[in-house]
Coordinates of C-alpha atoms and ligand atoms in Angstrom, one line a residue:
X1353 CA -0.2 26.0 22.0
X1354 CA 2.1 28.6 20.9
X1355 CA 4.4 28.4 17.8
X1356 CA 7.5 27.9 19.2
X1357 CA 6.3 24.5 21.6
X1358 CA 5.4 22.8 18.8
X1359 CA 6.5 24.3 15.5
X1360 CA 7.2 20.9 13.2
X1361 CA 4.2 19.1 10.8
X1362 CA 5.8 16.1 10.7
X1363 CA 5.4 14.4 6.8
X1364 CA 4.2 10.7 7.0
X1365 CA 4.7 9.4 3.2
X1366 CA 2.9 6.5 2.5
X1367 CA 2.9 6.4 -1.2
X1368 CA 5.2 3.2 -0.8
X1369 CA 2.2 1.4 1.3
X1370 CA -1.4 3.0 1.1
X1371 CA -0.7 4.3 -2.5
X1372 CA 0.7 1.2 -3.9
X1373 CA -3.1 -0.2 -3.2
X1374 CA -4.6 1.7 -5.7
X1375 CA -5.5 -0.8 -8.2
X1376 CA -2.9 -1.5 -11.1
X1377 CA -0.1 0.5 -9.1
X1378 CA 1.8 -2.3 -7.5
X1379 CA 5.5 -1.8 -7.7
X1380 CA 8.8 -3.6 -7.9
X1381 CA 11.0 -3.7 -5.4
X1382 CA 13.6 -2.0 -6.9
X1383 CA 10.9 1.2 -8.0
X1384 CA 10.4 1.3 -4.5
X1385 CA 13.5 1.8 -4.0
X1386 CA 13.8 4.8 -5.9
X1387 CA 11.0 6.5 -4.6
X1388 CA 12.5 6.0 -1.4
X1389 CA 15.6 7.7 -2.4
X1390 CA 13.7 10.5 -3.8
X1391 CA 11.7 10.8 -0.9
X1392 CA 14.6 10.6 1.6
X1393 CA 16.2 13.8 -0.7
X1394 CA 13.2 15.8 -0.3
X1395 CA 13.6 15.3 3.3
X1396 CA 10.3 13.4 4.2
X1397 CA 10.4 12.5 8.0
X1398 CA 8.4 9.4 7.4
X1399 CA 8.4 6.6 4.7
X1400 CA 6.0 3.8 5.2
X1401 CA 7.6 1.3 2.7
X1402 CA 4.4 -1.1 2.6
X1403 CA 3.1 -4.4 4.4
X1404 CA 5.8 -6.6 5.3
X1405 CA 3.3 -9.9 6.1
X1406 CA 1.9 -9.2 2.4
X1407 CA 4.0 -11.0 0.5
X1408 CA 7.5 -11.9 0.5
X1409 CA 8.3 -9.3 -2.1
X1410 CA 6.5 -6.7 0.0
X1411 CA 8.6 -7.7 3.0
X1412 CA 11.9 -7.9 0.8
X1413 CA 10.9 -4.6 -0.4
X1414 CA 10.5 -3.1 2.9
X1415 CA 13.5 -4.5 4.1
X1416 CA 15.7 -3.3 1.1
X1417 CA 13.8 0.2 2.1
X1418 CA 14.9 0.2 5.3
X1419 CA 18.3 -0.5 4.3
X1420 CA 19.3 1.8 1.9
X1421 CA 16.7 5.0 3.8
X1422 CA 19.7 6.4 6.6
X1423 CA 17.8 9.7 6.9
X1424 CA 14.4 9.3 7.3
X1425 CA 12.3 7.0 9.4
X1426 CA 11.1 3.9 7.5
X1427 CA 8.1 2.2 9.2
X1428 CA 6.8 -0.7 8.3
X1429 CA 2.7 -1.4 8.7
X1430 CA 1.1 -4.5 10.8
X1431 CA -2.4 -5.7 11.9
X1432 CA -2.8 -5.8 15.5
X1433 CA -1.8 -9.7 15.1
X1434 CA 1.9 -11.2 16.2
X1435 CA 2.4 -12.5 13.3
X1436 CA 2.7 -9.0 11.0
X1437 CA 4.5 -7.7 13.9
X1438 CA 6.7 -10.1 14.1
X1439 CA 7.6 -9.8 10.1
X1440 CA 7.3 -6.0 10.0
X1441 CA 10.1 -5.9 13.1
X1442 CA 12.0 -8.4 11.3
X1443 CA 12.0 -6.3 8.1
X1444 CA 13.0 -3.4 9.4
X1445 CA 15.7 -4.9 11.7
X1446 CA 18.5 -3.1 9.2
X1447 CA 16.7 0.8 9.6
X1448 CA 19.0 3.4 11.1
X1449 CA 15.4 4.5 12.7
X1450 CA 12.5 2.3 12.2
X1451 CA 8.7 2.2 13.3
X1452 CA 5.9 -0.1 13.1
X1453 CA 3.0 1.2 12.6
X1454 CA 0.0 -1.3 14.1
X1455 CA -3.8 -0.9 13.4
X1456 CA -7.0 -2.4 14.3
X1457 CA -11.0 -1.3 13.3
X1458 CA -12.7 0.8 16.1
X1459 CA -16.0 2.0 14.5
X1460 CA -19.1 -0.4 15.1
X1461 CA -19.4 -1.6 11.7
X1462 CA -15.9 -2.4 11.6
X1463 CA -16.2 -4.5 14.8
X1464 CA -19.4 -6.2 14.5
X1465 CA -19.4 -6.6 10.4
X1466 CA -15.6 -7.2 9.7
X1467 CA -13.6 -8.2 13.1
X1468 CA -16.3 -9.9 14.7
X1469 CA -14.9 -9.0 17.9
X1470 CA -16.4 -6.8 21.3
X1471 CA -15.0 -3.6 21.8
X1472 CA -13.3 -5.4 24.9
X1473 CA -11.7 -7.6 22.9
X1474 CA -10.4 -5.0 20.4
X1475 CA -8.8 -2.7 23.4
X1476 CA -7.0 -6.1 24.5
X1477 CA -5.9 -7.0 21.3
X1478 CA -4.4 -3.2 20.4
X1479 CA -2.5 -3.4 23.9
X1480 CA -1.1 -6.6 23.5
X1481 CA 0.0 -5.9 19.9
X1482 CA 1.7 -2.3 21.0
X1483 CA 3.5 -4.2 23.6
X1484 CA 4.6 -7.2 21.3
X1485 CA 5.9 -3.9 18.7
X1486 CA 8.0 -2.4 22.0
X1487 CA 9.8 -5.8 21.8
X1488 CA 11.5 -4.5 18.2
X1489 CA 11.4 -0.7 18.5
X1490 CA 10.4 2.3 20.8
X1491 CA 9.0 4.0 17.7
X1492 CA 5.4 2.8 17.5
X1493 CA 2.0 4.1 15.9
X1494 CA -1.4 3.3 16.3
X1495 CA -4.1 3.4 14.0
X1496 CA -8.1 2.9 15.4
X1497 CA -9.0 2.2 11.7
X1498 CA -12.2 4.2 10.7
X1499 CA -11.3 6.2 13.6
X1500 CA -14.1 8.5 11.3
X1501 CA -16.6 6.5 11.9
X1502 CA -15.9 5.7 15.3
X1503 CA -17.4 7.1 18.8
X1504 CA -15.3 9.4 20.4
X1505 CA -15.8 7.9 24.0
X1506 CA -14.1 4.4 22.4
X1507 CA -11.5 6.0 21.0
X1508 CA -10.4 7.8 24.1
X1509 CA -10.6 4.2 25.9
X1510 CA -8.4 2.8 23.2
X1511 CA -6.1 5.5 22.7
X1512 CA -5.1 6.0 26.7
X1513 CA -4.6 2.5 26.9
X1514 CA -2.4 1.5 24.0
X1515 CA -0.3 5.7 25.0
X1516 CA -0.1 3.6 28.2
X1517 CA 1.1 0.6 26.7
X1518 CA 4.2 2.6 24.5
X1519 CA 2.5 3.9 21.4
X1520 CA 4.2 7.2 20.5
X1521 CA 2.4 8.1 17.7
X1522 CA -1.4 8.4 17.6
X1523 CA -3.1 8.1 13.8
X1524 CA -6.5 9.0 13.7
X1525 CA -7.3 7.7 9.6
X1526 CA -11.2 9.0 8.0
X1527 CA -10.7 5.4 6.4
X1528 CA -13.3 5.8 3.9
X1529 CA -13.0 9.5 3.3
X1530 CA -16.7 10.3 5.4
X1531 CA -15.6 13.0 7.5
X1532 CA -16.1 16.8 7.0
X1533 CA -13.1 19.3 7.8
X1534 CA -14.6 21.5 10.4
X1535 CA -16.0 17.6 12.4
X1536 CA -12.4 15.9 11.6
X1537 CA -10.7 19.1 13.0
X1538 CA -12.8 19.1 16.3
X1539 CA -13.0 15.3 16.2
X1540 CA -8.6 15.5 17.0
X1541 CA -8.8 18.5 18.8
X1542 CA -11.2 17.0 21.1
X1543 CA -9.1 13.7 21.4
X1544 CA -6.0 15.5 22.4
X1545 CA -8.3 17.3 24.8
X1546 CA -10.2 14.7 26.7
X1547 CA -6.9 11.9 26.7
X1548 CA -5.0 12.1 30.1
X1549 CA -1.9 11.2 28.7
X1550 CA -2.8 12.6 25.0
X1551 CA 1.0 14.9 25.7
X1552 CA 3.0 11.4 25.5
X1553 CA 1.8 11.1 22.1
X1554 CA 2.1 13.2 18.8
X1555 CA -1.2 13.1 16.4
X1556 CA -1.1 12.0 13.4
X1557 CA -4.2 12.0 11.0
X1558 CA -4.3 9.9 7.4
X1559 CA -7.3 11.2 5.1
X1560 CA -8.8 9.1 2.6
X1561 CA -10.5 11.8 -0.8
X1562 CA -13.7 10.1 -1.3
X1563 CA -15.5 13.0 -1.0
X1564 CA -12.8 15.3 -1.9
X1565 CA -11.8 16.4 1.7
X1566 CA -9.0 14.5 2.3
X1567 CA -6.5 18.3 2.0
X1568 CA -9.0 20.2 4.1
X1569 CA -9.9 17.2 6.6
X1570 CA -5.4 16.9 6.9
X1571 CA -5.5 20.4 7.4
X1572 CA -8.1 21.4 9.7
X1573 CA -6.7 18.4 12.1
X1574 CA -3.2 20.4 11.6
X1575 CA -5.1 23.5 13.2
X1576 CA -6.1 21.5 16.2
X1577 CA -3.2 20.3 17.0
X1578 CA -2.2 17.2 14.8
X1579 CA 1.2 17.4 14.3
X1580 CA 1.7 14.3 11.5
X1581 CA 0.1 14.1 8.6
X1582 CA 0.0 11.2 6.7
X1583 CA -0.2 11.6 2.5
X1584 CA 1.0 10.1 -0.5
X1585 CA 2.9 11.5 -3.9
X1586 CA -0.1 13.1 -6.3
X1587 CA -2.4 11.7 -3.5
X1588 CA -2.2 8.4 -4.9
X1589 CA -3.9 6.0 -2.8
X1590 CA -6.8 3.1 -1.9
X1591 CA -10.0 4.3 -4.3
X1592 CA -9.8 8.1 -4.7
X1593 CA -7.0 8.4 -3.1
X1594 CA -4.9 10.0 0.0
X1595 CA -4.4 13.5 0.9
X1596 CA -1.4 14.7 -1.5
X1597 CA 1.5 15.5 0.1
X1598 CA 2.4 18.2 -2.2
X1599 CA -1.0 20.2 -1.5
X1600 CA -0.7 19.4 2.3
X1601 CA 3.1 20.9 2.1
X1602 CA 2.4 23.9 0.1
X1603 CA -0.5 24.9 2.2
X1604 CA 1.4 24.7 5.0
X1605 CA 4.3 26.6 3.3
X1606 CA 2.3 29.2 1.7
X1607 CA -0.3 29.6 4.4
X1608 CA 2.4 30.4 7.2
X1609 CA 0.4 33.4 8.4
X1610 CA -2.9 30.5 9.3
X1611 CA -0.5 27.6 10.4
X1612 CA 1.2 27.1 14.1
X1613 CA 3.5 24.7 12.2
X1614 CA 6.1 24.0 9.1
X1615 CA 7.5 21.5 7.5
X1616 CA 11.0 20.4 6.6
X1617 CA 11.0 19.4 3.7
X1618 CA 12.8 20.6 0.2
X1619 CA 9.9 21.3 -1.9
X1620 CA 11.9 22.4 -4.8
X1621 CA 12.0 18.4 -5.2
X1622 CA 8.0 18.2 -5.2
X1623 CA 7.9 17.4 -9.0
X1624 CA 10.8 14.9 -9.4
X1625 CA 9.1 13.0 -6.8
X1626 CA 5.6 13.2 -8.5
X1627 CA 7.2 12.6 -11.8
X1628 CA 8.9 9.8 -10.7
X1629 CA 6.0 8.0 -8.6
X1630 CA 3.5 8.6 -12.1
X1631 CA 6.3 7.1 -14.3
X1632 CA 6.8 4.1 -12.0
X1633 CA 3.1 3.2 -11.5
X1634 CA 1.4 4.1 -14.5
X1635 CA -1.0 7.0 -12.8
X1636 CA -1.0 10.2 -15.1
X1637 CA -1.2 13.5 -13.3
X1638 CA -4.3 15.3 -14.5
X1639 CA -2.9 18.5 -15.8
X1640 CA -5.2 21.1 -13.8
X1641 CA -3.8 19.2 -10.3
X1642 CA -3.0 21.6 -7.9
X1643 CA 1.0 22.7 -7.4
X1644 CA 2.0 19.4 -9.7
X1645 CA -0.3 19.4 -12.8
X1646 CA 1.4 20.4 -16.5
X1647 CA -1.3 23.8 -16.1
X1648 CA -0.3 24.4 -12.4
X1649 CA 1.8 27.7 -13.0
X1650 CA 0.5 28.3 -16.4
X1651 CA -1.3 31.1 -17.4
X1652 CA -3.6 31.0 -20.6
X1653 CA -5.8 34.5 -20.4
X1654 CA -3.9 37.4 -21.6
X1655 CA -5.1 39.9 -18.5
X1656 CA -3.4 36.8 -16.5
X1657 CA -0.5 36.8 -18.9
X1658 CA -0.4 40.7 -18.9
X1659 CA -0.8 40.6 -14.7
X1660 CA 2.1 38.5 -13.6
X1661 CA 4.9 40.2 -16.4
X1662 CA 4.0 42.9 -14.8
X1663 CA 4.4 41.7 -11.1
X1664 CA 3.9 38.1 -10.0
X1665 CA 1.6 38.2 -7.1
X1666 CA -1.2 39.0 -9.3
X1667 CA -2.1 35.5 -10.3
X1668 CA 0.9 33.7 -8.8
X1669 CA 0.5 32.5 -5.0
X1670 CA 3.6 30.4 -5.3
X1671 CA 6.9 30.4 -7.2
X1672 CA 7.4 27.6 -9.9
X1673 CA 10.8 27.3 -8.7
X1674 CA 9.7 26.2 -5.1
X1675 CA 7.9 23.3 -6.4
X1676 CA 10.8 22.6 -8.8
X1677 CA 9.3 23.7 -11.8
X1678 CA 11.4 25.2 -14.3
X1679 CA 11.3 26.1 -17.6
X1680 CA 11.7 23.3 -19.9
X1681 CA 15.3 23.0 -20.9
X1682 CA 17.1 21.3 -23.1
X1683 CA 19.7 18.9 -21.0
X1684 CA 20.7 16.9 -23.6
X1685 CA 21.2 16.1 -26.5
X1686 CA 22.5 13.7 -29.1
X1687 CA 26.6 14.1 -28.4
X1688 CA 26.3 13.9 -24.2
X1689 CA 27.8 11.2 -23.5
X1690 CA 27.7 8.5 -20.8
X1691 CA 28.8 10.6 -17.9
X1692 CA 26.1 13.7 -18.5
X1693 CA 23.3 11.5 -18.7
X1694 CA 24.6 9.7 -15.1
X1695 CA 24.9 13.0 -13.6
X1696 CA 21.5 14.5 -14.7
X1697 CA 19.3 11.4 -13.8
X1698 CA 21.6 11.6 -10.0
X1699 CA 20.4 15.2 -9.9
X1700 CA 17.1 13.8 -11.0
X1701 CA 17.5 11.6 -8.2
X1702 CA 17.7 8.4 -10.3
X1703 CA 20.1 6.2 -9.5
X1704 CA 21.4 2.9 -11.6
X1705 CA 22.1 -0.5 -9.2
X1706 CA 24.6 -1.7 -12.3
X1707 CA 26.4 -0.8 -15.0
X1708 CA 24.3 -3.3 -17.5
X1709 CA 21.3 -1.0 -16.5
X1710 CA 23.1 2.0 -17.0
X1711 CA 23.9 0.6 -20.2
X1712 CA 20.4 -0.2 -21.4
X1713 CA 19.2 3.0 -20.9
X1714 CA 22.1 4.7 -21.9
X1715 CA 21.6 2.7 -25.3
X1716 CA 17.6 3.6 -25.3
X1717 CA 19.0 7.4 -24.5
X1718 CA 21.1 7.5 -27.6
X1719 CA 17.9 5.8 -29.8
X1720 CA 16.1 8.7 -28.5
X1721 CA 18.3 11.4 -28.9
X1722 CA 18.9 10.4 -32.7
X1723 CA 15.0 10.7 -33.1
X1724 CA 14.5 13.8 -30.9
X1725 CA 17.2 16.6 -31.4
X1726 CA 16.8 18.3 -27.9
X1727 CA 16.1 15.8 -24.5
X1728 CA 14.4 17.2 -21.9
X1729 CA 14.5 16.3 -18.7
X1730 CA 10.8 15.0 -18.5
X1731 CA 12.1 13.0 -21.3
X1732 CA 15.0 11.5 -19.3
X1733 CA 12.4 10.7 -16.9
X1734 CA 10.1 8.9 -19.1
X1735 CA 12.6 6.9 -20.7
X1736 CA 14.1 5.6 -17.4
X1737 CA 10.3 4.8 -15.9
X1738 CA 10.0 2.7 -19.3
X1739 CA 12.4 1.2 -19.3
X1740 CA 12.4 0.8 -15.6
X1741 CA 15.7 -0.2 -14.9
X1742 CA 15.4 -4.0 -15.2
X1743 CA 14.3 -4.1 -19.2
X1744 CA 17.2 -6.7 -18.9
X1745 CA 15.2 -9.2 -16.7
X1746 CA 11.9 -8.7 -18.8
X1747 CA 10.1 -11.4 -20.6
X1748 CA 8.7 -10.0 -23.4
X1749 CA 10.5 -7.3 -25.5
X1750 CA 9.8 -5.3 -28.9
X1751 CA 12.3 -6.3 -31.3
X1752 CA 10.3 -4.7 -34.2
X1753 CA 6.8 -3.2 -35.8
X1754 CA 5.9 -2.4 -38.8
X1755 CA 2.4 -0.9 -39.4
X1756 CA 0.7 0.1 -42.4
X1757 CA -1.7 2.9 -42.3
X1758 CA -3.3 4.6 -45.4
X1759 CA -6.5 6.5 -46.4
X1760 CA -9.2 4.0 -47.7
X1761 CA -7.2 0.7 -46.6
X1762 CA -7.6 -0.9 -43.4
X1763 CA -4.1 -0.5 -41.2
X1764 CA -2.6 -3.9 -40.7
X1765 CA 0.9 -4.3 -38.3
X1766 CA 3.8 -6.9 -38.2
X1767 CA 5.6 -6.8 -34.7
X1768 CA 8.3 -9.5 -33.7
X1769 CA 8.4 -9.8 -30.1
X1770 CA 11.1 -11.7 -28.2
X1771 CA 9.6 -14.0 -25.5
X1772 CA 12.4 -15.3 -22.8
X1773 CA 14.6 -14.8 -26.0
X1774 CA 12.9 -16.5 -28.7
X1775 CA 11.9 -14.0 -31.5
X1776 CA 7.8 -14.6 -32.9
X1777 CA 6.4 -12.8 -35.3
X1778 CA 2.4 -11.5 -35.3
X1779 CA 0.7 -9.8 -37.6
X1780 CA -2.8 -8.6 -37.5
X1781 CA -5.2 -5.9 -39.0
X1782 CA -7.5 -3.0 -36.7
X1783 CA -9.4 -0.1 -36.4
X1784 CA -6.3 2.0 -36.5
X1785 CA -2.5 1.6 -36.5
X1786 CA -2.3 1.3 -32.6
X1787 CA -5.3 -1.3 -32.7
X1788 CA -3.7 -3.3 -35.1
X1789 CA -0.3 -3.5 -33.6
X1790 CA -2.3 -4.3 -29.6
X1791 CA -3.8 -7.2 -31.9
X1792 CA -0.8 -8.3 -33.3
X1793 CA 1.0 -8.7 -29.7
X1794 CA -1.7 -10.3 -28.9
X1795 CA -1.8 -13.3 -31.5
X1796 CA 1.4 -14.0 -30.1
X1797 CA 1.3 -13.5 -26.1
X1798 CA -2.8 -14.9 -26.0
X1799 CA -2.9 -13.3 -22.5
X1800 CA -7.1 -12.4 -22.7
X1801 CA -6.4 -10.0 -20.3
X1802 CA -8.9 -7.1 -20.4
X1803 CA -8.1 -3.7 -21.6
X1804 CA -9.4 -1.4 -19.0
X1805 CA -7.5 2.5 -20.0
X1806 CA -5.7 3.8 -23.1
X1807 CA -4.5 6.8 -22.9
X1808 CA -1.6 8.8 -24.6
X1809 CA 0.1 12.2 -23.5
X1810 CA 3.0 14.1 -24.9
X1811 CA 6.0 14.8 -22.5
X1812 CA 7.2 18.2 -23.7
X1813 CA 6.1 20.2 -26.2
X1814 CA 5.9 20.3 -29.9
X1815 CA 5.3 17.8 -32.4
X1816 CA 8.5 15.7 -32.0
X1817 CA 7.3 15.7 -28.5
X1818 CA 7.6 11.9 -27.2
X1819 CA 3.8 10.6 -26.5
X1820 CA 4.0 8.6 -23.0
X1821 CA 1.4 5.9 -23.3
X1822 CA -0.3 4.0 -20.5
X1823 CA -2.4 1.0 -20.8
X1824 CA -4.1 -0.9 -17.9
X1825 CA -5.0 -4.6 -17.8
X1826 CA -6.8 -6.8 -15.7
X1827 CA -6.4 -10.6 -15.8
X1828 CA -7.8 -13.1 -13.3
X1829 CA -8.4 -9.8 -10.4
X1830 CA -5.0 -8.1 -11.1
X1831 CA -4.7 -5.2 -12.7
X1832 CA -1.3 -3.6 -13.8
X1833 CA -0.6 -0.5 -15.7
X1834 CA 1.6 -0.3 -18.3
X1835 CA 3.6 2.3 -19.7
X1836 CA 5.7 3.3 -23.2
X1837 CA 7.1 6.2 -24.5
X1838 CA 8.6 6.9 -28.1
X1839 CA 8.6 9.7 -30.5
X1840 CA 6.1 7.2 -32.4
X1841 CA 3.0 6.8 -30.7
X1842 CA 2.4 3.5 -32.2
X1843 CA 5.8 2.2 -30.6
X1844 CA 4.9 3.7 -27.9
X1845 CA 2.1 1.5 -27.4
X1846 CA 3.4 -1.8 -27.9
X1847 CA 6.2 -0.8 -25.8
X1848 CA 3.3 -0.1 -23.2
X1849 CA 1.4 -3.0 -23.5
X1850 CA 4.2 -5.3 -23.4
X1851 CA 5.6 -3.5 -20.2
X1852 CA 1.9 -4.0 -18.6
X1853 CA 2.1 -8.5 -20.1
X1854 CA 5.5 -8.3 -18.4
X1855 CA 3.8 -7.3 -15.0
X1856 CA 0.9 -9.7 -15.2
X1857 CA 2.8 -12.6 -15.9
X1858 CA 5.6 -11.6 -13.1
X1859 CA 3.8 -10.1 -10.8
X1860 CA 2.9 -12.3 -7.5
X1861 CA -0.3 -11.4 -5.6
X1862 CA -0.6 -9.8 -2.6
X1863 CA -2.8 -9.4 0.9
X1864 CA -4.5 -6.7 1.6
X1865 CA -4.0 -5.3 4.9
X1866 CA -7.8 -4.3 5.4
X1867 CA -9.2 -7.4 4.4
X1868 CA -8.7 -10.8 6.2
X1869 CA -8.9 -11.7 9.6
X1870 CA -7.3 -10.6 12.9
Ligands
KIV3233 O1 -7.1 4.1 5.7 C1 -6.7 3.5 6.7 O2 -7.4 3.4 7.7 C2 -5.3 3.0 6.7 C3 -4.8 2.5 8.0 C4 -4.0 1.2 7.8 C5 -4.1 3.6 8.6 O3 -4.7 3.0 5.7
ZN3234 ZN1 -5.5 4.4 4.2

């Protein structure tokens, strides 16, 4: 296959779907929303927005997606049964260009252990279901779930028949992330290979990072001929994770002598995006990541230092600027008014459904801008996650804390929360400052959830830094994450674990698209 036949890697984000299943990062319709936008600015070809039949906030979410998306295709996901079919066309009835994307288990455990079904039954079952998704749209995928695990001569059954029956995209996912990159490569290559009518189809593969392949496995499938990859913001995703979109797109970018493909993306909007999706769900980027973590493009030892002043290609692969890193800069500050602060989170890609939510954080801007002389656009970004655009509609708000820590005495805190209006006041003692305000929320809410991560970063630099705080609970099998920022790490937290209590008690559960019956 030369270059020029087939030259575009198209970008599947599933953030929206696969990554929202990583435990505790569930989101709102409305965060959904905005990651949508953001992804639709970076030009992504492909948002899956989630699982309609889930719930009927997953399905409103999609919906909403699919409404508001006009440049990219927003596809919805569905079991190989009428019924998600049915709700995933329905929610995507509004989409300038939707696609359902339908799946059903292939390997042997899957079938025996799981669907119960023959491998007869399962071919029926994928061409009936392909068929009923050509009744809402011509843009349909397939996925032979644990295609990894699966034998090659089935999958070439399945695949002719359902290419036969309309699919138009073929997804091969390594479901539980099994698969080596030089056998996952051959594996697609050999697919498109041996299928007769493999050149009706493009081929898509969707890497799961158990063992840390899920980049190379995404890759060496590209270099066979896959032509969609399927990844997820900071490879977020179902246990460790999905292949990260940003590694898979700057591979592909920087690698352009190895690749018979590009993408189309905007990758100078890589780290708004990844920003954005660990504001909204709670997941901290561990700062050695590659291309988004805080230590990406820095350089610590002083031959480094001394090697790119003097020419950048020494140490430097990449440009900062590509990935849309640049220098921290202040962007505002205490005397911007309304109107600046709209037009940087726009170019942040953050956009406010009504003026009451421009308003709140508007007012939580100016808080913060008395406290912290110079705002950074990290801070703008924090502050907006935190207070995620619907503080309005939240149950439980701060009102006020007081804490009392000194050498020799044990810290004690007063907080006043304000449950569905009504102000209460707790007050409690603890290990530290931040232990004894937790406790003090607690006397108040009693929600016994369980405390499963603490954790506290600064934003920028510098001592008057913000510290973003996330906190994850688990109550009765849901787990949430919660997160606060304030120049005062102690407010910070409160703010965080009231933002995770607000989730738990509003947040409705939902089914799991590879559990349950088909
Ligand atoms: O990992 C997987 O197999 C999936 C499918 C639904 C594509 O997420
Ligand atoms: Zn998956």
């Amino acid at each position: 296959m030369s270059k020029s036949d087939n030259d575009r890697l198209i970008i599947f984000d599933t953030t929206l779907r696969d990554g929202e299943q990583s435990p505790g990062a569930s989101m709102t319709k409305e965060e959904k929303i905005r990651i949508a936008k953001a992804l639709e600015k970076m030009r992504v070809d492909v948002i899956e927005a989630g699982f309609p039949i889930a719930s009927p906030g997953d399905f409103e979410a999609v919906k909403a997606v699919a409404n508001v998306v006009k440049d990219s295709t927003v596809c919805g996901l569905a079991r190989a049964l009428d019924k998600d079919i049915e709700r995933a066309g329905e929610a995507l009835k509004g989409a300038n260009s939707g696609r359902i994307h339908t799946f059903i288990a292939t390997s042997p455990i899957h079938m025996q252990e799981k669907l119960r079904m023959q491998p007869d039954q399962v071919v029926e079952q994928a061409i009936k279901s392909v068929r009923l998704a050509g009744k809402f749209t011509d843009n349909i995928e397939f996925s032979p779930e644990d295609a990894g695990r699966s034998e090659t001569d089935f999958l070439c059954r399945i695949i002719e028949a359902v290419i036969d029956a309309g699919a138009t995209t073929i997804n091969i996912p390594d479901t539980v992330g099994y698969n080596l990159p030089h056998r996952f490569g051959s594996l697609v290559g050999e697919l498109i290979e041996r299928i007769p009518n493999s050149d009706k189809a493009i081929f898509s593969v969707h890497c799961h990072n158990d063992l840390g392949m899920a980049v190379a496995n995404s890759l060496s499938a590209v270099m066979q001929g896959a032509r969609q990859v399927e990844c997820t913001i900071n490879g977020l995703g179902e246990r460790a994770g999905n292949a990260a979109l940003e590694e898979i797109v700057m591979a592909v970018r920087t690698r352009q002598d190895m690749f018979e493909c590009d993408v189309g993306l905007d990758t100078t909007q890589i780290m708004t995006c990844s920003r954005l999706v660990s504001g909204i769900t709670g997941f901290p980027v561990q700062p050695n990541k590659a291309i988004v973590g805080a230590n990406a493009f820095a350089h610590e030892s002083g031959i480094h230092q001394d090697g790119v002043l003097k020419s950048r290609e020494t140490y430097e692969i990449m440009r900062a600027q590509d990935v849309g890193l640049t220098a921290n800069k202040i962007v505002l500050g205490k005397h911007s008014g309304r109107n600046a602060f709209k037009t940087r989170l726009h170019d942040l890609g953050i956009e406010f459904s009504s003026e009451e939510e421009l308003n709140n954080a508007f007012s939580r801007f100016k808080e913060l801008a008395d406290k912290k002389h110079e705002i950074f656009d990290e801070d703008l970004q924090a502050l907006v996650s935190e207070t995620n655009l619907c503080d309005i509609c939240e149950k439980f708000k701060l009102v006020s804390l007081k804490v009392c820590s000194e050498t020799g005495e044990t810290p004690n805190a007063t907080v006043t929360i304000s449950d569905d209006g009504a102000e209460t006041q707790g007050v409690s003692e603890g290990g530290g400052p931040v232990d004894a305000a937790l406790k003090a929320i607690e006397s108040i809410v009693s929600s016994n959830a369980d405390l499963q991560l603490y954790s506290v970063n600064n934003i920028t630099s510098g001592t008057d830094s913000q510290g973003e705080v996330t906190i994850r609970l688990s109550k009765e099998g849901r787990i949430v994450n919660g997160l606060g920022a304030d120049t005062d790490i102690v407010i910070a937290s409160a703010r965080a674990y009231l933002n995770a209590l607000n989730k738990i008690y509003s947040a409705t559960p939902k089914a799991h698209p590879q559990l349950g019956d088909v």
